[in-house]
PDB file of C-alpha atoms and ligand atoms in Angstrom:
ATOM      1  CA  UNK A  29     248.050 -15.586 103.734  1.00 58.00           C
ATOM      2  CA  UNK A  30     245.966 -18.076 105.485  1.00 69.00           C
ATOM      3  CA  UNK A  31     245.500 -21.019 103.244  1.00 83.00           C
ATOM      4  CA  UNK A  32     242.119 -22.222 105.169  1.00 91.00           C
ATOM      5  CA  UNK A  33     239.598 -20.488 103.513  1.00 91.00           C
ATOM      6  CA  UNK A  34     241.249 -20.785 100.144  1.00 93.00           C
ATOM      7  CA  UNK A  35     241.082 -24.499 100.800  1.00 96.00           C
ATOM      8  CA  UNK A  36     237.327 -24.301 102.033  1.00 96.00           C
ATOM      9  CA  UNK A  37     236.350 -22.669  98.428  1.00 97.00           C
ATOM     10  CA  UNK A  38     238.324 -25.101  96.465  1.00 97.00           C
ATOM     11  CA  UNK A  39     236.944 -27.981  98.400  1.00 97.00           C
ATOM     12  CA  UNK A  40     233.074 -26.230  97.530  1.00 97.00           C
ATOM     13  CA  UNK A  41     233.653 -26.115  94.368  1.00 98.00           C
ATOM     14  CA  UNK A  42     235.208 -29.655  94.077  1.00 98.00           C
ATOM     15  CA  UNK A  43     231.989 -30.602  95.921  1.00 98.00           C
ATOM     16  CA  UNK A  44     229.836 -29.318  93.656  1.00 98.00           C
ATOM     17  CA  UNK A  45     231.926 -30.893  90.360  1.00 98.00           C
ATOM     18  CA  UNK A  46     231.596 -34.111  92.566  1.00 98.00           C
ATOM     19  CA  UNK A  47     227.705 -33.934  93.414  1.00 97.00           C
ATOM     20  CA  UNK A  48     228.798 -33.895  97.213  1.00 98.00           C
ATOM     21  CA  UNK A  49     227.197 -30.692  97.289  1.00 98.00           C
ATOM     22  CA  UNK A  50     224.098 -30.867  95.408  1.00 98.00           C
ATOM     23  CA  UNK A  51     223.148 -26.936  93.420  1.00 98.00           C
ATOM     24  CA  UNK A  52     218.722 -27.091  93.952  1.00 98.00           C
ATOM     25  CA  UNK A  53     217.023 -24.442  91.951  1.00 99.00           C
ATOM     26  CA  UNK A  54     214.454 -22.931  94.048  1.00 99.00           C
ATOM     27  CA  UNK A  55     213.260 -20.860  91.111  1.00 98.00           C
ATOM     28  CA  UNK A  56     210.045 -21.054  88.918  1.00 98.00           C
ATOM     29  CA  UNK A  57     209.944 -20.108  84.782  1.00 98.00           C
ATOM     30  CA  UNK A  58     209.804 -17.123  84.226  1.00 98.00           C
ATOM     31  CA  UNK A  59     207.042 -16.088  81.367  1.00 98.00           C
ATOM     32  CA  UNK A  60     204.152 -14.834  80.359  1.00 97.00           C
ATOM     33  CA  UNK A  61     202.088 -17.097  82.295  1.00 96.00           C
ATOM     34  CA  UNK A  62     204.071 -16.590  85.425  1.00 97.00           C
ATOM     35  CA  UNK A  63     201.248 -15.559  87.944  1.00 97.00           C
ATOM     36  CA  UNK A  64     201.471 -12.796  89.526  1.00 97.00           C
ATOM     37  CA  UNK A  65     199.799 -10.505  92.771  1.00 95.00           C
ATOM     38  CA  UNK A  66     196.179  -8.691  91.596  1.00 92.00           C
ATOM     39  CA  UNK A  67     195.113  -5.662  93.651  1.00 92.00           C
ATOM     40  CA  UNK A  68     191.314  -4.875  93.703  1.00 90.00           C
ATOM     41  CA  UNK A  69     190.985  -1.229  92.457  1.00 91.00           C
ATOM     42  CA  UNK A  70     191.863   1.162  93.077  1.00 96.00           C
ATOM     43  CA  UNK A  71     195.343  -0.099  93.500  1.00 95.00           C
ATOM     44  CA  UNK A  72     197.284  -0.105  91.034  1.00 97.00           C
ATOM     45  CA  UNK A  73     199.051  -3.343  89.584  1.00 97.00           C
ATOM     46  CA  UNK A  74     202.364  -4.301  88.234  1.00 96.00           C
ATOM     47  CA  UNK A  75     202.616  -5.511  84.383  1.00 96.00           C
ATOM     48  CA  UNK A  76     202.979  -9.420  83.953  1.00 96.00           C
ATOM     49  CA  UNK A  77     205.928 -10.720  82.388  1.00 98.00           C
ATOM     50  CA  UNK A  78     206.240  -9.987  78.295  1.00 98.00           C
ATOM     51  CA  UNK A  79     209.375 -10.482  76.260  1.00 97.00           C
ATOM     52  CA  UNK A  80     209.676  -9.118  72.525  1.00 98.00           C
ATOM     53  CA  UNK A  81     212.398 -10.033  70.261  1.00 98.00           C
ATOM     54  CA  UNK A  82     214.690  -7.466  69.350  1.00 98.00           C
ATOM     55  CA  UNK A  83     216.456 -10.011  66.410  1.00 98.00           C
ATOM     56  CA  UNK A  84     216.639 -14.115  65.657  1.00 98.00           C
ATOM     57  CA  UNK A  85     219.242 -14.198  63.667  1.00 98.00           C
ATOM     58  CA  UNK A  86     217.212 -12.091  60.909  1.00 98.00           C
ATOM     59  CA  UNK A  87     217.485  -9.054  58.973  1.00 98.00           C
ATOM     60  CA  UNK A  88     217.248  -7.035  62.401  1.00 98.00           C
ATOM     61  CA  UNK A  89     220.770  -9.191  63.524  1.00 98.00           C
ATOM     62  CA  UNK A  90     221.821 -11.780  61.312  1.00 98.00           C
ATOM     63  CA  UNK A  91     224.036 -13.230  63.445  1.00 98.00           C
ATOM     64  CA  UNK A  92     222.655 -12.936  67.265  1.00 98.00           C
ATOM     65  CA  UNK A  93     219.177 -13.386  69.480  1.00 98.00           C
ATOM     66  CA  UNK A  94     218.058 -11.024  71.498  1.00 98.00           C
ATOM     67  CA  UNK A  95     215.160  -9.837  73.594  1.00 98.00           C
ATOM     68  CA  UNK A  96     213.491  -7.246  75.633  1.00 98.00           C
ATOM     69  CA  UNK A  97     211.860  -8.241  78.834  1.00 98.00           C
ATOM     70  CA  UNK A  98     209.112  -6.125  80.467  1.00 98.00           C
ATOM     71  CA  UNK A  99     207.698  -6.901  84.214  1.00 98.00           C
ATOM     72  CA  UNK A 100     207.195  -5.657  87.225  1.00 98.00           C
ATOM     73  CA  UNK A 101     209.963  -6.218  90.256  1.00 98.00           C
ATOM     74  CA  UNK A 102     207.619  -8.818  91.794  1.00 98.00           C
ATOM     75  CA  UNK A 103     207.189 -11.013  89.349  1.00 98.00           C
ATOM     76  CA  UNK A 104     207.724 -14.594  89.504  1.00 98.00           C
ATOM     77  CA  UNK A 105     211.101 -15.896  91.811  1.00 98.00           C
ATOM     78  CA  UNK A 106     211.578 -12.794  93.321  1.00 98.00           C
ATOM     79  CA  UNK A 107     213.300 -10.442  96.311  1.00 99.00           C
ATOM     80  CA  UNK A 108     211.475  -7.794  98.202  1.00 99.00           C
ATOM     81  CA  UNK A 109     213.794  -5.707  99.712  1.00 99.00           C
ATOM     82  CA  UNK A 110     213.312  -3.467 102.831  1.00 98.00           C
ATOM     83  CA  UNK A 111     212.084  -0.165 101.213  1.00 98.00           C
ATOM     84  CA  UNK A 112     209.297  -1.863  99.377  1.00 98.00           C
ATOM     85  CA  UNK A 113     207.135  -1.083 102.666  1.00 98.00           C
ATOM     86  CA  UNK A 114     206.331   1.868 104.349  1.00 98.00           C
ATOM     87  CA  UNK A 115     207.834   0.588 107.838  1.00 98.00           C
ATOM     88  CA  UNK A 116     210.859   0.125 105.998  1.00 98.00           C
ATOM     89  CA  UNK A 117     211.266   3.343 103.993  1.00 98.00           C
ATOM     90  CA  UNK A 118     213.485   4.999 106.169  1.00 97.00           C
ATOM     91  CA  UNK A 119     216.859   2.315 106.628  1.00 98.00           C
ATOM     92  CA  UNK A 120     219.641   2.706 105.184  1.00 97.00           C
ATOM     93  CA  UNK A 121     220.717   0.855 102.848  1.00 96.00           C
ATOM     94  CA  UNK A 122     216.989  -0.296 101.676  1.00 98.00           C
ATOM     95  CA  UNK A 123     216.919  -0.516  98.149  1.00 98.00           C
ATOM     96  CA  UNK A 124     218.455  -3.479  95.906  1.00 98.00           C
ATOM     97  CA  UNK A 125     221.162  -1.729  94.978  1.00 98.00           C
ATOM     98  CA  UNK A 126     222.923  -0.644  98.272  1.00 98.00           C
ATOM     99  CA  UNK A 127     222.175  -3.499 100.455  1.00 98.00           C
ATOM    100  CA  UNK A 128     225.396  -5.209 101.627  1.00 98.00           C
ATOM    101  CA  UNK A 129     226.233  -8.221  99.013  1.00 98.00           C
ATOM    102  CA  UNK A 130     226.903 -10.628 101.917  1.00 98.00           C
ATOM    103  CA  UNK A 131     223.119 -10.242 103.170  1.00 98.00           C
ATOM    104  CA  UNK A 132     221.952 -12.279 100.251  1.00 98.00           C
ATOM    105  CA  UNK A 133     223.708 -15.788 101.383  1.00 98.00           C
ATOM    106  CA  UNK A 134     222.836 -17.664 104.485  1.00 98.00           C
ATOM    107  CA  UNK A 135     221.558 -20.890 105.989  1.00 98.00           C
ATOM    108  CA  UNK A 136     218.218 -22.128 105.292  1.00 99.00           C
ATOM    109  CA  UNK A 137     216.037 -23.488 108.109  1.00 99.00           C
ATOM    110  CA  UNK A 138     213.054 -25.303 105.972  1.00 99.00           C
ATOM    111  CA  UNK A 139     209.598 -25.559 108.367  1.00 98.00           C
ATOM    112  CA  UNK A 140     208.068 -28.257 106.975  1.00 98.00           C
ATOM    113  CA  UNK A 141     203.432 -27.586 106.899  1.00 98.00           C
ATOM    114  CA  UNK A 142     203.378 -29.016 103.968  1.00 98.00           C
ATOM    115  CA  UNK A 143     199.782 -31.209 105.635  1.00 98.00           C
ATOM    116  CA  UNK A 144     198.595 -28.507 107.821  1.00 98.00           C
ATOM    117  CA  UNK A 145     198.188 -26.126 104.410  1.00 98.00           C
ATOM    118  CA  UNK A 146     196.765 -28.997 102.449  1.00 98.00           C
ATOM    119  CA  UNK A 147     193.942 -29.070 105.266  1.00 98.00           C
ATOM    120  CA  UNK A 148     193.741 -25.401 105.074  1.00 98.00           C
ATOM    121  CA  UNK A 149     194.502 -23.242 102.757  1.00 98.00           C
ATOM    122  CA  UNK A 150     194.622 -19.952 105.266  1.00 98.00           C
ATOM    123  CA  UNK A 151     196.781 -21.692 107.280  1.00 98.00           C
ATOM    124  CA  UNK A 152     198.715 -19.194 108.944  1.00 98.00           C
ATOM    125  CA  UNK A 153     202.489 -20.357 110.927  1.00 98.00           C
ATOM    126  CA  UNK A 154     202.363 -19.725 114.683  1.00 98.00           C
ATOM    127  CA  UNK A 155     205.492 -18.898 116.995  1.00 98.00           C
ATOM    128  CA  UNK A 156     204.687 -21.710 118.917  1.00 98.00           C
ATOM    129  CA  UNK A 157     205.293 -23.980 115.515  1.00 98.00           C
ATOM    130  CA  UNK A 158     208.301 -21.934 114.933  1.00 98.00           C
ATOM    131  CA  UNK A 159     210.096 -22.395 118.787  1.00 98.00           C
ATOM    132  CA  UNK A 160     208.921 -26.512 118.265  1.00 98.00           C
ATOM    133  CA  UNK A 161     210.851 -26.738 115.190  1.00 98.00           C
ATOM    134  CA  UNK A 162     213.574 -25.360 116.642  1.00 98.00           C
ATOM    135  CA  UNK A 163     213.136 -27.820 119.874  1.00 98.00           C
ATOM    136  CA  UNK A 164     213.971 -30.239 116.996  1.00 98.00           C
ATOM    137  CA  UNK A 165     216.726 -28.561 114.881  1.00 98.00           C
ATOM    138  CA  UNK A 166     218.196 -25.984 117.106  1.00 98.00           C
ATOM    139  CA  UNK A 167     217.851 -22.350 117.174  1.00 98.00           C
ATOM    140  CA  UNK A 168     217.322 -20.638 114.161  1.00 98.00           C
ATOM    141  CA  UNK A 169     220.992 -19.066 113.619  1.00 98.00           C
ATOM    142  CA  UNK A 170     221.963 -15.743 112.827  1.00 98.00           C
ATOM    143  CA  UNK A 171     222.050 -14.541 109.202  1.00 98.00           C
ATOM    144  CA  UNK A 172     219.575 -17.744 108.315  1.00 99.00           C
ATOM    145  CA  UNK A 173     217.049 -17.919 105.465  1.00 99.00           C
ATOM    146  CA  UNK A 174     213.674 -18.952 106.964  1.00 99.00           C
ATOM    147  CA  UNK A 175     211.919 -20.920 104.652  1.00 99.00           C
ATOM    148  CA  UNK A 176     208.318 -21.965 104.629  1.00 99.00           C
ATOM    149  CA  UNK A 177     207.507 -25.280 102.891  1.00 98.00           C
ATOM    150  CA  UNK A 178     203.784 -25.342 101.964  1.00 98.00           C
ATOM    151  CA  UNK A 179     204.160 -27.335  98.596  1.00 98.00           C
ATOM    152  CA  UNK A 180     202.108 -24.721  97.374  1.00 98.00           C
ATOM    153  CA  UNK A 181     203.750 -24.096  94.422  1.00 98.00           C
ATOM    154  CA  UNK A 182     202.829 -27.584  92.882  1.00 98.00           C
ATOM    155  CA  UNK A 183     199.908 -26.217  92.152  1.00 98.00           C
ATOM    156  CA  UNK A 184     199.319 -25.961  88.709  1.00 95.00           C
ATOM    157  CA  UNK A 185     197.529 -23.052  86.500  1.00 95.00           C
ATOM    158  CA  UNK A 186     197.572 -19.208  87.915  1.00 96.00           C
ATOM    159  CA  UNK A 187     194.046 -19.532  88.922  1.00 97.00           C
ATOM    160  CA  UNK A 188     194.460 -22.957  91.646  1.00 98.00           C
ATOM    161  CA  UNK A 189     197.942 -20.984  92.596  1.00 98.00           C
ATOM    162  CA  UNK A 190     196.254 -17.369  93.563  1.00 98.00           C
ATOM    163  CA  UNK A 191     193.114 -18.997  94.210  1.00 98.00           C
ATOM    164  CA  UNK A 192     190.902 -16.173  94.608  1.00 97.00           C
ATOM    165  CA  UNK A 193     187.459 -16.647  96.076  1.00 96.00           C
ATOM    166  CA  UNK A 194     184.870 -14.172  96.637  1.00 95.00           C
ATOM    167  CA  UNK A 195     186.435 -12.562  99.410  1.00 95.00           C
ATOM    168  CA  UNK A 196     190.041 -12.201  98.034  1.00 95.00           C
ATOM    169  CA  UNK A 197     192.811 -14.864  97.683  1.00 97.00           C
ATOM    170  CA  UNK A 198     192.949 -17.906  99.887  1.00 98.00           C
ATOM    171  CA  UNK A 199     196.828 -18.572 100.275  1.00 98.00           C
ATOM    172  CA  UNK A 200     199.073 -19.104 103.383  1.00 98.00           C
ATOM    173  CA  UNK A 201     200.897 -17.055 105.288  1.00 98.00           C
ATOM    174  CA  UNK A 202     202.218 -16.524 109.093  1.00 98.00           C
ATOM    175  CA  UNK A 203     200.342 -15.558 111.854  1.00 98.00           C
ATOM    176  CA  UNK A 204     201.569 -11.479 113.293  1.00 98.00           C
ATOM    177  CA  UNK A 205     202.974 -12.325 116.205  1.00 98.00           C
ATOM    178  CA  UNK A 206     204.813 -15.124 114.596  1.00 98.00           C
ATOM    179  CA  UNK A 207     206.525 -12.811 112.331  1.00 98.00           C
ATOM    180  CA  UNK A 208     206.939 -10.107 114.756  1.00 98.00           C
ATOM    181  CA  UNK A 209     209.170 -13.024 116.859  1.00 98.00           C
ATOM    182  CA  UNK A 210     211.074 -13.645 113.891  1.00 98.00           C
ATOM    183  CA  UNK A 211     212.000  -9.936 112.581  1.00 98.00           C
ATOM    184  CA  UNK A 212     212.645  -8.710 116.227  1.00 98.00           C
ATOM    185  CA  UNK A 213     213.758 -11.825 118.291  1.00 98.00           C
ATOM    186  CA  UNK A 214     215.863 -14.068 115.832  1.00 98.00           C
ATOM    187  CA  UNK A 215     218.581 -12.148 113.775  1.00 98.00           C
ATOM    188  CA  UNK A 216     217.932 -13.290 110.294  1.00 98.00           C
ATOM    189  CA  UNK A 217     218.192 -12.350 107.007  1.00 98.00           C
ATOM    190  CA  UNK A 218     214.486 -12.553 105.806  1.00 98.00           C
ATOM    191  CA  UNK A 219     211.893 -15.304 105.068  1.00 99.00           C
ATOM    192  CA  UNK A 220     210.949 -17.289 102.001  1.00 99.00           C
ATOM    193  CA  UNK A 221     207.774 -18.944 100.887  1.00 99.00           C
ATOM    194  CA  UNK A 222     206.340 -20.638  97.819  1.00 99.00           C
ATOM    195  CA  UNK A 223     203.221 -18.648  97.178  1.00 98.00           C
ATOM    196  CA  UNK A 224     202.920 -15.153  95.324  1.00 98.00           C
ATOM    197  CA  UNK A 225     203.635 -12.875  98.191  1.00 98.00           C
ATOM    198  CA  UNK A 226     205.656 -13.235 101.639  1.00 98.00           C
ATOM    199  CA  UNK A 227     201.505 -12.908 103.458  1.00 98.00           C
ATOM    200  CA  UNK A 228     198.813 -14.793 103.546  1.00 98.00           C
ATOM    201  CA  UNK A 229     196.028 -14.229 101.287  1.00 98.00           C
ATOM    202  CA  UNK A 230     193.835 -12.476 103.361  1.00 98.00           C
ATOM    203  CA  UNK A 231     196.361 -10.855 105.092  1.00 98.00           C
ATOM    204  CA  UNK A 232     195.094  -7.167 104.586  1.00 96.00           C
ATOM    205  CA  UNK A 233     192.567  -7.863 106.951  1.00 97.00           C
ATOM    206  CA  UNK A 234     194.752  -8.729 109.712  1.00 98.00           C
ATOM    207  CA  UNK A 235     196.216  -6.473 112.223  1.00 97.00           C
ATOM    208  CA  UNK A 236     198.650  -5.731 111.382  1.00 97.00           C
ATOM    209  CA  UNK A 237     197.134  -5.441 107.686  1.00 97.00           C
ATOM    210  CA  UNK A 238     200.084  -7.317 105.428  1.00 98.00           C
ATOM    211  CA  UNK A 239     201.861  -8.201 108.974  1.00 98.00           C
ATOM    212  CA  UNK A 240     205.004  -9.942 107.319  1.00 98.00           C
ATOM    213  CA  UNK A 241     205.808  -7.279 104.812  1.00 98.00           C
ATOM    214  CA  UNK A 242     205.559  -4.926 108.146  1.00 98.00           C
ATOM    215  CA  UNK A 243     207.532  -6.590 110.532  1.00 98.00           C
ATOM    216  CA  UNK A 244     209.687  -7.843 108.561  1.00 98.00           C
ATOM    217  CA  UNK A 245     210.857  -4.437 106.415  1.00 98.00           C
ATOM    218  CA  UNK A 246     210.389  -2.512 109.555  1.00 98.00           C
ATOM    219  CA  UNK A 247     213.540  -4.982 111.285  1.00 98.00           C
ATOM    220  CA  UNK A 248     215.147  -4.234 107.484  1.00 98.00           C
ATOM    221  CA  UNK A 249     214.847  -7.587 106.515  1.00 98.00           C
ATOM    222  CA  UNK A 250     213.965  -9.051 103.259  1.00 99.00           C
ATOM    223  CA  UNK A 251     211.293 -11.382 101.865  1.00 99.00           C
ATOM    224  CA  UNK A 252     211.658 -14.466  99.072  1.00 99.00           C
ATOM    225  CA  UNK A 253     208.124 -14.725  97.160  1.00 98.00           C
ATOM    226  CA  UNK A 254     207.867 -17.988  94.605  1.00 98.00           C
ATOM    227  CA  UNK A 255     210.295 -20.127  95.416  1.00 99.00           C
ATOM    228  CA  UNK A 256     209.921 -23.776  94.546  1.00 98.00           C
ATOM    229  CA  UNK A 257     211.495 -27.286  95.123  1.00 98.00           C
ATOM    230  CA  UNK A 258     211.377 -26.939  98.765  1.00 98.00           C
ATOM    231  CA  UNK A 259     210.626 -30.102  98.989  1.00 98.00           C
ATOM    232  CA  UNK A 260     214.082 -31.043  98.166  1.00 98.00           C
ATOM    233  CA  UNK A 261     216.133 -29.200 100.791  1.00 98.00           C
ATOM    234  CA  UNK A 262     216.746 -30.408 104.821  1.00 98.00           C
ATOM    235  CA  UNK A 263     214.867 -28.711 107.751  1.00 98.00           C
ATOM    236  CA  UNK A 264     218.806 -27.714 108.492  1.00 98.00           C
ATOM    237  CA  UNK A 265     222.209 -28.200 106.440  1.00 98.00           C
ATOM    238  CA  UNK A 266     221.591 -26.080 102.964  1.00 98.00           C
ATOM    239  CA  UNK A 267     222.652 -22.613 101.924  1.00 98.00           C
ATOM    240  CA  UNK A 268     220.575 -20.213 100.359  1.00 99.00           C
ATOM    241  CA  UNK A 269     222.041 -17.530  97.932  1.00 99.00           C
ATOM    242  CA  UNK A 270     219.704 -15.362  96.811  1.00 99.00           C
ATOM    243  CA  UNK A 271     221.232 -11.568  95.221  1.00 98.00           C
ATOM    244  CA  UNK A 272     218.455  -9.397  93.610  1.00 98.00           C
ATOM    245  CA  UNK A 273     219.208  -7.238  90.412  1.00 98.00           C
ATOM    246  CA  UNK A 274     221.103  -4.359  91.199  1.00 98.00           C
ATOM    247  CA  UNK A 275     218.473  -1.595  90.418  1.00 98.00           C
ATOM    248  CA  UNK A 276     219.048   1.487  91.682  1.00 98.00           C
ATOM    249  CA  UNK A 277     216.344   2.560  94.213  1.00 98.00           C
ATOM    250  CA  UNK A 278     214.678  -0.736  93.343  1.00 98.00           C
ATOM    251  CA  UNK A 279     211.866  -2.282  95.615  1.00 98.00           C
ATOM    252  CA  UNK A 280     212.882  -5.998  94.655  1.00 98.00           C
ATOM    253  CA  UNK A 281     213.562  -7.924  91.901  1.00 98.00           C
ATOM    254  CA  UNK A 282     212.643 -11.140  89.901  1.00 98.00           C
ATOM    255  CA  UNK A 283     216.107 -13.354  90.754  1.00 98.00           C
ATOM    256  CA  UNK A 284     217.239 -16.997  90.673  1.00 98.00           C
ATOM    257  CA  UNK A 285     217.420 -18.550  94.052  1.00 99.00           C
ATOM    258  CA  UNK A 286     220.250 -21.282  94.327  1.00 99.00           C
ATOM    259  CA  UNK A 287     220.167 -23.739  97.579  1.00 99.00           C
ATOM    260  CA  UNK A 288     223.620 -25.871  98.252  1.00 98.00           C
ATOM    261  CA  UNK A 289     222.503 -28.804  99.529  1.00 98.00           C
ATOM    262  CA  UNK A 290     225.164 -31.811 101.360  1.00 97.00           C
ATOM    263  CA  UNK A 291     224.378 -34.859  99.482  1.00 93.00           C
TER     264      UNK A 291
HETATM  265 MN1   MN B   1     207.061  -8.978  96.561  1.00 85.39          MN
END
């Protein structure tokens, strides 16, 4: 047997022990006041999330806590997986069950526009932002994470985090042809952002309505919703691992995100 790669996962884990390689949470609480996406009727909505104690160490268990949990699959830290759009009904294996387990761990490229959404909150990611960053860091490699650091979610309290107006929520997103570059012309694994869907806030007026979820579930890849602490990973360098639940037929699922970051 080859002793390299036994060697390169004791030397990650010795990292890690060490604080060479630094473990980032890119997760946010999950609770009842998690926010979550509302749909104007007549769509329908998903359920925030609840939990109800089954026993505390009571009568109904004496010796062990436990809890139901109640939510919808995009709630919170969450995956969306290719089947949970209509352009990507139709690939095999879709659903967060059957997708293959190595498809959930890559490298994170981290676009920094961070004071571009603090001027505007519709601030939508071009291609042309996306082929300067990589004039900077390189191509965006195969298998990568694309991750889009607003600092949105510092934003504190559901209402300044969805921050619905009048005309719908004000949130940001990517521009269509931007994402259209990414799902068809770069070969990665999906994108991430901090705020409460992979689109912009008034992305169902664009065309393509919701153009993220389409382009990217059309080229089968996968979106990150609600991810936090950004802020504390390199434009290049980390590793994202990222597996949803394993529900069977399931359109995504509320998951912790873990980045490995090189001290
Ligand atoms: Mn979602």
């Amino acid at each position: 047997m080859d002793t390299a790669p036994a060697q390169l996962l004791t030397q990650l884990v010795a990292g890690i022990a060490a604080g060479s390689v630094r473990v980032v949470d890119l997760t946010v609480p999950l609770e009842p006041g998690t926010p979550i996406i509302n749909l104007p009727a007549p769509l329908a909505n998903s359920q925030p999330f609840a939990l109800e104690v089954i026993s505390r160490y009571d009568d109904q268990g004496p010796a062990w806590y436990w809890n139901n949990i109640t939510c919808g699959e995009h709630t919170g830290t969450h995956f969306d997986a290719p089947i949970h759009w209509l352009s990507g009904r139709d690939h095999p294996g879709n659903a967060t069950h059957d997708i293959p387990v190595q498809r959930f761990i890559g490298p994170a490229c981290v676009l920094d526009v961070t004071a571009a959404v603090q001027a505007n909150p519709d601030f939508l990611l071009t291609r042309a932002m996306v082929e300067e960053w990589e004039a900077h860091h390189g191509r965006i490699p195969a298998g990568a994470w694309v991750l889009v650091r607003t600092d949105w979610s510092k934003r504190q309290g559901a209402a300044d985090y969805l921050n619905v107006q009048a005309d719908g929520p004000h949130t940001p997103g990517f521009d269509p042809q931007c994402v259209r570059f990414l799902a068809h012309d770069r070969d990665i694994l999906g994108v991430g952002v901090e705020t409460v869907g992979t689109d912009a806030g008034q992305a169902g007026t664009f065309e393509p309505m919701f153009p993220c979820h389409t382009f990217m579930h059309g080229a089968n890849r996968f979106g990150l919703a609600q991810l936090t602490n950004l802020d504390r990973l390199p434009p290049t360098g980390a590793v994202v691992i990222a597996p949803p639940l394993k529900i069977v037929n399931g359109s995504g699922s509320p998951l912790r995100v873990l980045a490995l970051v090189p001290a």
